Short mmCIF file of C-alpha atoms and ligand atoms in Angstrom, two decimals:
data_model
loop_
_atom_site.label_atom_id
_atom_site.label_comp_id
_atom_site.label_asym_id
_atom_site.label_seq_id
_atom_site.Cartn_x
_atom_site.Cartn_y
_atom_site.Cartn_z
CA UNK A 1 83.02 90.31 105.69
CA UNK A 2 81.68 92.58 108.42
CA UNK A 3 83.96 94.05 111.12
CA UNK A 4 83.52 95.05 114.76
CA UNK A 5 84.25 98.77 115.35
CA UNK A 6 87.54 99.81 116.86
CA UNK A 7 87.26 100.84 120.53
CA UNK A 8 86.74 104.58 120.65
CA UNK A 9 90.01 106.37 121.31
CA UNK A 10 90.20 109.17 123.87
CA UNK A 11 90.56 112.69 122.58
CA UNK A 12 94.06 114.06 122.37
CA UNK A 13 95.64 115.26 125.63
CA UNK A 14 95.25 118.94 126.39
CA UNK A 15 98.79 119.63 125.30
CA UNK A 16 98.23 118.96 121.60
CA UNK A 17 97.33 121.94 119.41
CA UNK A 18 94.30 120.69 117.47
CA UNK A 19 93.24 122.20 114.14
CA UNK A 20 89.42 122.34 113.83
CA UNK A 21 88.57 120.81 110.46
CA UNK A 22 85.42 120.46 108.39
CA UNK A 23 85.66 117.87 105.60
CA UNK A 24 83.60 117.80 102.41
CA UNK A 25 83.97 114.44 100.69
CA UNK A 26 82.72 111.92 98.12
CA UNK A 27 83.79 108.81 100.05
CA UNK A 28 85.51 106.83 97.90
CA UNK A 29 88.54 104.88 98.93
CA UNK A 30 91.06 107.67 99.32
CA UNK A 31 88.45 109.85 101.04
CA UNK A 32 88.00 107.07 103.59
CA UNK A 33 91.76 106.98 104.20
CA UNK A 34 91.67 110.74 104.78
CA UNK A 35 88.88 110.32 107.33
CA UNK A 36 90.88 107.61 109.13
CA UNK A 37 93.93 109.89 109.15
CA UNK A 38 91.86 112.78 110.55
CA UNK A 39 90.46 110.63 113.35
CA UNK A 40 93.91 109.22 114.07
CA UNK A 41 95.59 112.64 114.25
CA UNK A 42 95.95 114.16 117.72
CA UNK A 43 96.46 117.56 116.08
CA UNK A 44 93.13 117.39 114.25
CA UNK A 45 89.69 118.22 115.66
CA UNK A 46 87.26 116.71 113.12
CA UNK A 47 84.26 119.00 113.60
CA UNK A 48 81.89 117.58 110.95
CA UNK A 49 81.74 115.95 107.51
CA UNK A 50 79.57 116.94 104.57
CA UNK A 51 78.88 114.64 101.61
CA UNK A 52 78.30 115.20 97.94
CA UNK A 53 78.16 113.00 94.86
CA UNK A 54 81.33 112.20 92.98
CA UNK A 55 83.03 108.83 93.20
CA UNK A 56 79.59 107.42 93.99
CA UNK A 57 76.22 109.09 94.63
CA UNK A 58 75.81 111.24 97.73
CA UNK A 59 73.58 108.76 99.58
CA UNK A 60 76.22 106.04 99.20
CA UNK A 61 78.89 108.61 100.17
CA UNK A 62 77.00 109.38 103.38
CA UNK A 63 76.64 105.66 104.14
CA UNK A 64 80.35 105.03 103.52
CA UNK A 65 81.41 108.08 105.51
CA UNK A 66 79.41 107.09 108.58
CA UNK A 67 80.44 103.43 108.33
CA UNK A 68 84.14 104.37 108.17
CA UNK A 69 83.81 106.80 111.09
CA UNK A 70 82.08 104.05 113.11
CA UNK A 71 84.84 101.61 112.18
CA UNK A 72 87.28 104.15 113.64
CA UNK A 73 85.22 104.61 116.78
CA UNK A 74 84.00 108.11 115.92
CA UNK A 75 80.24 107.78 115.56
CA UNK A 76 80.03 111.13 117.39
CA UNK A 77 81.06 113.12 114.30
CA UNK A 78 78.18 114.86 112.54
CA UNK A 79 77.73 113.72 108.93
CA UNK A 80 75.42 115.66 106.59
CA UNK A 81 74.35 115.21 102.99
CA UNK A 82 74.51 118.16 100.64
CA UNK A 83 73.62 118.63 97.00
CA UNK A 84 73.28 115.29 95.23
CA UNK A 85 73.91 116.46 91.68
CA UNK A 86 76.31 118.95 90.12
CA UNK A 87 75.06 122.54 89.78
CA UNK A 88 74.29 122.28 86.09
CA UNK A 89 75.59 119.06 84.59
CA UNK A 90 74.41 115.48 84.85
CA UNK A 91 76.17 113.47 87.55
CA UNK A 92 78.94 111.13 86.42
CA UNK A 93 80.33 108.65 88.99
CA UNK A 94 83.35 106.36 88.78
CA UNK A 95 82.54 102.81 89.93
CA UNK A 96 85.50 101.53 87.93
CA UNK A 97 87.85 103.47 90.25
CA UNK A 98 86.33 102.99 93.71
CA UNK A 99 83.92 100.09 93.17
CA UNK A 100 80.12 100.13 92.80
CA UNK A 101 79.66 101.12 96.45
CA UNK A 102 82.78 103.29 96.64
CA UNK A 103 84.86 101.20 99.05
CA UNK A 104 86.33 98.63 96.69
CA UNK A 105 86.04 95.03 97.88
CA UNK A 106 85.50 96.07 101.51
CA UNK A 107 82.35 95.22 103.42
CA UNK A 108 81.36 97.39 106.39
CA UNK A 109 78.42 96.99 108.77
CA UNK A 110 75.52 99.28 107.81
CA UNK A 111 75.96 102.67 109.45
CA UNK A 112 74.10 102.99 112.74
CA UNK A 113 74.86 106.64 113.51
CA UNK A 114 72.10 108.97 112.28
CA UNK A 115 72.55 111.29 109.34
CA UNK A 116 72.51 114.97 110.36
CA UNK A 117 69.22 116.75 109.61
CA UNK A 118 71.27 119.71 108.31
CA UNK A 119 71.87 120.30 104.59
CA UNK A 120 75.62 120.14 103.90
CA UNK A 121 76.14 123.69 102.57
CA UNK A 122 74.09 125.08 105.47
CA UNK A 123 76.24 123.16 107.95
CA UNK A 124 79.41 124.64 106.42
CA UNK A 125 78.04 128.19 106.69
CA UNK A 126 76.56 127.74 110.17
CA UNK A 127 79.75 126.24 111.61
CA UNK A 128 81.88 128.98 109.99
CA UNK A 129 79.61 131.68 111.46
CA UNK A 130 79.68 129.98 114.86
CA UNK A 131 83.51 129.91 114.96
CA UNK A 132 84.68 132.84 112.79
CA UNK A 133 88.30 132.55 111.66
CA UNK A 134 88.80 129.16 113.33
CA UNK A 135 87.72 126.46 110.90
CA UNK A 136 89.73 124.95 108.06
CA UNK A 137 87.49 123.53 105.33
CA UNK A 138 89.08 120.60 103.51
CA UNK A 139 87.43 119.65 100.22
CA UNK A 140 88.06 116.15 98.88
CA UNK A 141 85.25 116.06 96.33
CA UNK A 142 83.58 118.02 93.57
CA UNK A 143 83.03 121.56 94.90
CA UNK A 144 79.25 121.52 94.64
CA UNK A 145 78.54 121.92 98.37
CA UNK A 146 81.20 124.59 98.80
CA UNK A 147 79.86 126.59 95.86
CA UNK A 148 76.35 126.54 97.34
CA UNK A 149 77.78 127.53 100.71
CA UNK A 150 79.66 130.56 99.36
CA UNK A 151 76.66 131.60 97.22
CA UNK A 152 74.50 131.61 100.35
CA UNK A 153 77.15 133.34 102.44
CA UNK A 154 79.52 135.53 100.37
CA UNK A 155 81.51 136.25 103.54
CA UNK A 156 82.47 132.57 103.86
CA UNK A 157 86.07 133.20 102.66
CA UNK A 158 86.49 135.58 105.60
CA UNK A 159 84.65 133.40 108.09
CA UNK A 160 86.88 130.40 107.40
CA UNK A 161 90.45 130.25 108.66
CA UNK A 162 91.45 128.52 105.41
CA UNK A 163 90.15 126.27 102.66
CA UNK A 164 92.31 123.40 101.39
CA UNK A 165 91.16 121.93 98.10
CA UNK A 166 92.10 118.58 96.63
CA UNK A 167 91.31 119.34 93.04
CA UNK A 168 92.59 120.42 89.69
CA UNK A 169 95.86 119.93 87.89
CA UNK A 170 98.03 122.96 87.39
CA UNK A 171 101.14 121.76 85.60
CA UNK A 172 100.42 118.08 84.99
CA UNK A 173 98.14 115.94 82.82
CA UNK A 174 94.61 115.27 84.01
CA UNK A 175 93.22 111.95 85.26
CA UNK A 176 89.75 112.24 83.78
CA UNK A 177 90.49 113.86 80.40
CA UNK A 178 93.86 114.99 79.07
CA UNK A 179 93.75 118.27 80.99
CA UNK A 180 91.10 117.73 83.68
CA UNK A 181 91.11 116.31 87.19
CA UNK A 182 88.10 114.34 88.52
CA UNK A 183 86.79 116.62 91.31
CA UNK A 184 86.77 119.69 89.08
CA UNK A 185 85.58 117.74 86.05
CA UNK A 186 82.42 116.49 87.80
CA UNK A 187 81.26 120.03 88.58
CA UNK A 188 83.34 122.70 86.80
CA UNK A 189 80.74 125.42 87.39
CA UNK A 190 81.03 124.85 91.14
CA UNK A 191 84.83 124.99 90.97
CA UNK A 192 84.71 128.29 89.04
CA UNK A 193 82.40 129.80 91.65
CA UNK A 194 84.71 128.72 94.49
CA UNK A 195 87.93 129.93 92.85
CA UNK A 196 86.28 133.28 92.00
CA UNK A 197 84.86 133.69 95.50
CA UNK A 198 88.41 133.86 96.86
CA UNK A 199 89.52 136.24 94.12
CA UNK A 200 91.33 139.35 95.39
CA UNK A 201 88.41 141.45 94.10
CA UNK A 202 86.00 139.32 96.05
CA UNK A 203 86.14 139.05 99.80
CA UNK A 204 87.69 142.30 100.97
CA UNK A 205 89.66 141.95 104.16
CA UNK A 206 90.14 138.28 103.58
CA UNK A 207 93.88 138.73 103.36
CA UNK A 208 93.67 137.50 99.77
CA UNK A 209 96.44 139.03 97.75
CA UNK A 210 98.83 138.85 100.68
CA UNK A 211 101.71 136.56 99.89
CA UNK A 212 103.59 134.10 102.03
CA UNK A 213 102.48 132.75 105.41
CA UNK A 214 99.82 135.42 105.89
CA UNK A 215 97.98 134.33 102.79
CA UNK A 216 94.40 133.18 103.21
CA UNK A 217 94.01 132.15 99.60
CA UNK A 218 92.84 128.56 99.09
CA UNK A 219 95.61 126.00 99.16
CA UNK A 220 95.00 123.79 96.13
CA UNK A 221 96.61 120.37 95.90
CA UNK A 222 96.32 119.20 92.33
CA UNK A 223 97.51 116.02 90.71
CA UNK A 224 100.92 117.73 90.41
CA UNK A 225 101.56 116.84 94.06
CA UNK A 226 98.90 114.28 95.01
CA UNK A 227 100.27 111.79 92.51
CA UNK A 228 103.46 111.78 94.58
CA UNK A 229 101.44 110.26 97.42
CA UNK A 230 101.87 106.83 95.88
CA UNK A 231 100.80 104.19 98.42
CA UNK A 232 102.49 100.84 97.70
CA UNK A 233 101.95 97.38 99.21
CA UNK A 234 104.91 97.85 101.57
CA UNK A 235 103.20 100.89 103.09
CA UNK A 236 100.15 98.76 103.95
CA UNK A 237 102.46 96.08 105.35
CA UNK A 238 104.11 98.71 107.59
CA UNK A 239 100.73 99.95 108.82
CA UNK A 240 99.66 96.37 109.56
CA UNK A 241 102.92 95.62 111.37
CA UNK A 242 102.43 98.71 113.52
CA UNK A 243 98.96 97.42 114.33
CA UNK A 244 100.41 94.01 115.24
CA UNK A 245 98.83 92.01 112.45
CA UNK A 246 99.43 90.75 108.93
CA UNK A 247 98.65 92.89 105.86
CA UNK A 248 95.29 91.13 105.42
CA UNK A 249 94.28 91.97 108.98
CA UNK A 250 94.93 88.56 110.51
CA UNK A 251 96.11 88.81 114.11
CA UNK A 252 98.30 86.39 116.15
CA UNK A 253 95.26 85.54 118.27
CA UNK A 254 93.29 84.48 115.21
CA UNK A 255 91.14 87.62 115.34
CA UNK A 256 90.87 90.02 112.38
CA UNK A 257 91.92 93.62 112.84
CA UNK A 258 88.90 95.50 111.40
CA UNK A 259 90.76 98.62 110.25
CA UNK A 260 93.57 96.73 108.53
CA UNK A 261 91.09 94.32 106.92
CA UNK A 262 89.13 97.33 105.64
CA UNK A 263 92.29 98.92 104.23
CA UNK A 264 93.37 95.65 102.61
CA UNK A 265 89.99 95.05 100.93
CA UNK A 266 89.43 98.65 99.85
CA UNK A 267 92.98 99.22 98.62
CA UNK A 268 93.16 95.91 96.72
CA UNK A 269 90.41 97.21 94.42
CA UNK A 270 92.06 100.66 94.16
CA UNK A 271 95.50 99.13 93.41
CA UNK A 272 94.03 96.92 90.70
CA UNK A 273 92.52 100.05 89.14
CA UNK A 274 95.90 101.83 89.20
CA UNK A 275 97.52 98.75 87.68
CA UNK A 276 95.22 99.03 84.70
CA UNK A 277 95.25 102.78 84.23
CA UNK A 278 98.53 103.99 85.71
CA UNK A 279 100.62 100.83 85.24
CA UNK A 280 101.71 100.37 88.84
CA UNK A 281 100.26 98.21 91.62
CA UNK A 282 99.62 100.84 94.20
CA UNK A 283 97.34 103.84 94.70
CA UNK A 284 97.52 107.59 94.48
CA UNK A 285 96.08 108.63 97.84
CA UNK A 286 95.14 112.18 96.87
CA UNK A 287 92.76 112.99 99.72
CA UNK A 288 94.89 111.96 102.73
CA UNK A 289 97.69 114.22 101.47
CA UNK A 290 95.24 117.14 101.28
CA UNK A 291 93.92 116.42 104.76
CA UNK A 292 97.44 116.09 106.19
CA UNK A 293 98.36 119.42 104.54
CA UNK A 294 95.39 121.14 106.17
CA UNK A 295 96.79 120.02 109.53
CA UNK A 296 100.40 120.83 108.62
CA UNK A 297 100.81 123.16 105.63
CA UNK A 298 104.62 122.68 105.79
CA UNK A 299 104.09 119.38 103.98
CA UNK A 300 103.82 121.31 100.72
CA UNK A 301 105.44 124.28 99.05
CA UNK A 302 102.95 126.57 97.29
CA UNK A 303 103.14 129.33 94.72
CA UNK A 304 100.46 132.04 94.35
CA UNK A 305 98.84 132.00 90.92
CA UNK A 306 95.68 133.13 89.18
CA UNK A 307 93.45 130.17 88.39
CA UNK A 308 90.27 130.06 86.33
CA UNK A 309 88.16 127.11 85.21
CA UNK A 310 87.32 126.31 81.59
CA UNK A 311 83.58 125.74 81.10
CA UNK A 312 83.18 125.77 77.33
CA UNK A 313 86.12 123.84 75.96
CA UNK A 314 85.41 121.21 73.33
CA UNK A 315 88.28 119.15 74.78
CA UNK A 316 89.14 121.05 77.96
CA UNK A 317 85.97 121.72 79.95
CA UNK A 318 86.89 121.35 83.64
CA UNK A 319 90.51 122.35 83.14
CA UNK A 320 91.99 124.46 85.94
CA UNK A 321 93.85 127.04 83.90
CA UNK A 322 96.79 128.49 85.87
CA UNK A 323 98.26 131.78 84.66
CA UNK A 324 101.87 131.05 85.64
CA UNK A 325 103.25 133.81 83.38
CA UNK A 326 100.66 136.34 84.68
CA UNK A 327 99.55 137.29 81.19
CA UNK A 328 96.04 138.00 82.51
CA UNK A 329 97.31 140.66 84.90
CA UNK A 330 94.85 139.51 87.58
CA UNK A 331 95.95 139.08 91.22
CA UNK A 332 96.66 135.52 92.34
CA UNK A 333 93.61 133.83 93.88
CA UNK A 334 95.05 130.40 94.75
CA UNK A 335 98.16 129.08 96.49
CA UNK A 336 98.90 126.06 94.32
CA UNK A 337 101.01 123.28 95.83
CA UNK A 338 104.01 122.71 93.58
CA UNK A 339 106.06 120.38 95.83
CA UNK A 340 105.09 117.90 98.57
CA UNK A 341 107.17 116.06 101.15
CA UNK A 342 105.75 112.61 100.42
CA UNK A 343 108.28 110.91 102.70
CA UNK A 344 107.24 112.86 105.76
CA UNK A 345 103.58 112.40 104.84
CA UNK A 346 103.87 108.63 104.61
CA UNK A 347 105.80 108.45 107.89
CA UNK A 348 102.89 110.19 109.61
CA UNK A 349 100.21 108.28 107.71
CA UNK A 350 101.73 104.90 108.63
CA UNK A 351 102.30 105.88 112.24
CA UNK A 352 98.90 107.41 112.88
CA UNK A 353 96.70 104.97 110.97
CA UNK A 354 98.74 102.02 112.32
CA UNK A 355 98.24 103.27 115.88
CA UNK A 356 94.53 103.82 115.25
CA UNK A 357 94.23 100.24 113.96
CA UNK A 358 96.10 98.91 116.98
CA UNK A 359 93.45 100.54 119.15
O1 RIB B 1 91.22 113.21 91.27
C1 RIB B 1 91.28 112.63 92.55
C2 RIB B 1 90.07 112.99 93.36
O2 RIB B 1 88.91 112.49 92.73
C3 RIB B 1 90.07 112.36 94.77
O3 RIB B 1 89.38 113.20 95.64
C4 RIB B 1 89.31 111.07 94.57
O4 RIB B 1 88.63 110.65 95.76
C5 RIB B 1 88.29 111.50 93.56
O5 RIB B 1 87.21 112.09 94.27
CA1 CA B 2 87.49 112.32 96.92
#
């Protein structure tokens, strides 16, 4: 069924410190939840969104992204398409995970907001140049657009305030092959380029190599932590209750809450998938945890480590190989999240998305 858009919410009051964020996504169900969380967060300034292929093809991603932003009353956010295929490999999508159109059983009105005329990688570079040191780039998809951006502008690691990557698996099994995670698996060449671009030998003056809070290495959230963001039916019920309706979106006045109905229809598909493949009726919401971490890095604990990407493995192509014992003797190039405060994350997710839905 189609929904009416939520009434646009005013921007946060002047008192809230807002983190300017660029999102690169392959909207999909958990990407859409991350976008809703970004729009619902008073401490987030969603500057623009770039789209690439992954869960579904880039054109469908761009349609889903705009439709979800319109549902949340944010048709003002610029959405651009980037590269539509991986750098070297044939595109593989995952309709079995997110549905043929990428939003499960949900139906959204066709997007009315225009697609940006800018090419996604160009938008990333142009916005980083326009606001040097200010923007946090959050990647929720294969790293194709980000690789093209850093190839066109090698100074990108210095121009960005930070990059937060949902991708890889550093101490845990993969979700696409035994040792590979989906975003990296779709475009391993792109991931290798991005991880190398932030290598200590790469961008001088980027602060790479510094440890602790001053680090500007990428923060990478792999399956090690994102599979702790396990959304269960009671979480959806709590979001719905906060919005004043039932978990299927039905309101006391007989009207349907459009955001809750979207969540119910999209997540039902995603939970059925997890039932089959991960043997629980719920959903790993990888992308919202990454987005929330970009806004508040205290949600995770990271450890600096040298990471490289396997490109030629018979069984392991796309593996993010983490040198925890430092046998390579190369400086760390990634701050890998090793712990996440899932409880605090879900408290915020429920509160913010529930309030957004309430309107
Ligand atoms: O492996 C999980 C990641 O792959 C998430 O970003 C999900 O949306 C898919 O893109
Ligand atoms: Ca994604």
